[in-house]
Short mmCIF file of C-alpha atoms in Angstrom, two decimals:
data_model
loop_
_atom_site.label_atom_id
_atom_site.label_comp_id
_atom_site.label_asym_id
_atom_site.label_seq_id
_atom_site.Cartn_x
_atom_site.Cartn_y
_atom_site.Cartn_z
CA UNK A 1003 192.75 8.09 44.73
CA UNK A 1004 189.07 8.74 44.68
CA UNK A 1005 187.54 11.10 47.16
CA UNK A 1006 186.16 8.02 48.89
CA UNK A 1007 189.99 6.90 48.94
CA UNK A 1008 189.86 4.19 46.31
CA UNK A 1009 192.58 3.53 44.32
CA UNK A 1010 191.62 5.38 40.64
CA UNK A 1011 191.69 3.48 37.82
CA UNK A 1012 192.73 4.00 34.04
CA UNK A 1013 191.30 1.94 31.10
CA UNK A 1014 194.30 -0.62 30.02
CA UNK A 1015 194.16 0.30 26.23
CA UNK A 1016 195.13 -3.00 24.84
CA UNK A 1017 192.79 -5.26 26.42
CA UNK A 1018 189.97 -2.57 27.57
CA UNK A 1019 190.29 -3.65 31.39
CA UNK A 1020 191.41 -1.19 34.00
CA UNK A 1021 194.43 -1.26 35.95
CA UNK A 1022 195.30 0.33 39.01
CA UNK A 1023 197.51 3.20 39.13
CA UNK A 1024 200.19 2.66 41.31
CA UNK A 1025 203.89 1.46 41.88
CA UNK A 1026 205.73 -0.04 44.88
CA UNK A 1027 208.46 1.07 46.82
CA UNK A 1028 210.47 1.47 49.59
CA UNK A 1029 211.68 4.80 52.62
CA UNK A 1030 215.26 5.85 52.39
CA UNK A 1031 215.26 6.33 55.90
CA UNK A 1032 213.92 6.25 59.40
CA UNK A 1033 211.41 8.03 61.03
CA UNK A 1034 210.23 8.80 57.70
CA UNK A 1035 206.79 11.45 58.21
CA UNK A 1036 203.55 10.51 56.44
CA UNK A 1037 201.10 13.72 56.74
CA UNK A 1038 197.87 14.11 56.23
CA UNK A 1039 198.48 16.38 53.34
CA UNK A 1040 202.05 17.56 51.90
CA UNK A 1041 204.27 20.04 53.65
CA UNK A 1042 202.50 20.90 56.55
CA UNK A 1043 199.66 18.22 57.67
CA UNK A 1044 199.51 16.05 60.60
CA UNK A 1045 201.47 13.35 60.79
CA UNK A 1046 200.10 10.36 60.28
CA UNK A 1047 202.95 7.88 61.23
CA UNK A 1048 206.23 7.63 60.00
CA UNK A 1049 208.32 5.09 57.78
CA UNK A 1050 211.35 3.28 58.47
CA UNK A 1051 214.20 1.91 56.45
CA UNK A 1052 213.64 0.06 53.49
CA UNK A 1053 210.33 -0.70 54.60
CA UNK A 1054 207.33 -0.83 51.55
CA UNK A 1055 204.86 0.90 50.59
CA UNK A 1056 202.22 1.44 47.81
CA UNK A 1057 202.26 4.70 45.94
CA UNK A 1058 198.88 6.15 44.08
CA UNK A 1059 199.95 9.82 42.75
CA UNK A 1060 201.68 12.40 42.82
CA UNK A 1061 201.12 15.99 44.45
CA UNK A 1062 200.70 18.70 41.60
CA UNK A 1063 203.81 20.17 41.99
CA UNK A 1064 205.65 16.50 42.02
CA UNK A 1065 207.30 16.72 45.57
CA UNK A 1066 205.01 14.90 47.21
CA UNK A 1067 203.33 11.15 46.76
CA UNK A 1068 200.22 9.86 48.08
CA UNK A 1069 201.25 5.97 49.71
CA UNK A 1070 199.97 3.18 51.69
CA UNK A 1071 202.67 2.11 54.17
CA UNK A 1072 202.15 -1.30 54.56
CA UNK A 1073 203.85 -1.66 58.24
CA UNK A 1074 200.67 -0.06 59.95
CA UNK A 1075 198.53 0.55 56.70
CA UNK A 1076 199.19 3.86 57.19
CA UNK A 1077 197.76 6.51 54.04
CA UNK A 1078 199.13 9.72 53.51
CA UNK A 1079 201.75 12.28 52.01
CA UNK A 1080 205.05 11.68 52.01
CA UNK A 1081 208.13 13.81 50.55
CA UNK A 1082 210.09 12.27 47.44
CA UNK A 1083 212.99 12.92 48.79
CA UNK A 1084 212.55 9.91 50.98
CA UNK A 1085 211.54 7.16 48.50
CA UNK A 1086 212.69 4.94 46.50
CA UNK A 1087 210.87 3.41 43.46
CA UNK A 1088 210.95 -0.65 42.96
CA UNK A 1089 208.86 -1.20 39.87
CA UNK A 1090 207.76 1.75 37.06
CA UNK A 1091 204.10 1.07 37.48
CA UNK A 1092 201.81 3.71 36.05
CA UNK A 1093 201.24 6.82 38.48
CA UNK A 1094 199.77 10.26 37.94
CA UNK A 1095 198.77 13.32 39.51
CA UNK A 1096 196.39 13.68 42.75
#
């Protein structure tokens, strides 16, 4: 994500368009916190089970993504230990 909060993009090296850097997904649980930054932000809003989301990047130390829940559109932080993965899309660091 941009500091504007678009999505960042990568040049696609094969056909010299970009693609956008993300990968879908789903929360492992309910109730599910999505902060305003990792750890110890706000909270957002919260996740529920096996609802989706869009992931952009991870936090630095790889704990922490950066998603779009798409119940609620809600942006923000959310621990990996509460997400599951449905495609391999590209994804890097915040």
């Amino acid at each position: 994500m941009s500091a504007s909060g678009a999505q960042v993009m990568s040049p696609d090296a094969d056909t010299g368009t970009r693609q956008v850097l993300s990968r879908g997904g789903y929360f492992l649980g309910d109730g599910v916190n999505i902060r305003s930054r990792p750890v110890d932000g706000t909270v957002l809003g919260q996740g529920y089970l096996r609802e989706t989301f869009t992931a952009y990047c991870w936090s630095s130390d790889g704990y922490w993504i950066r998603l779009t829940a798409h119940r609620g559109n809600v942006t923000g932080w959310v621990s990996v230990n509460y997400v599951f993965y449905t495609d391999s899309g590209p994804m890097g660091y915040c």
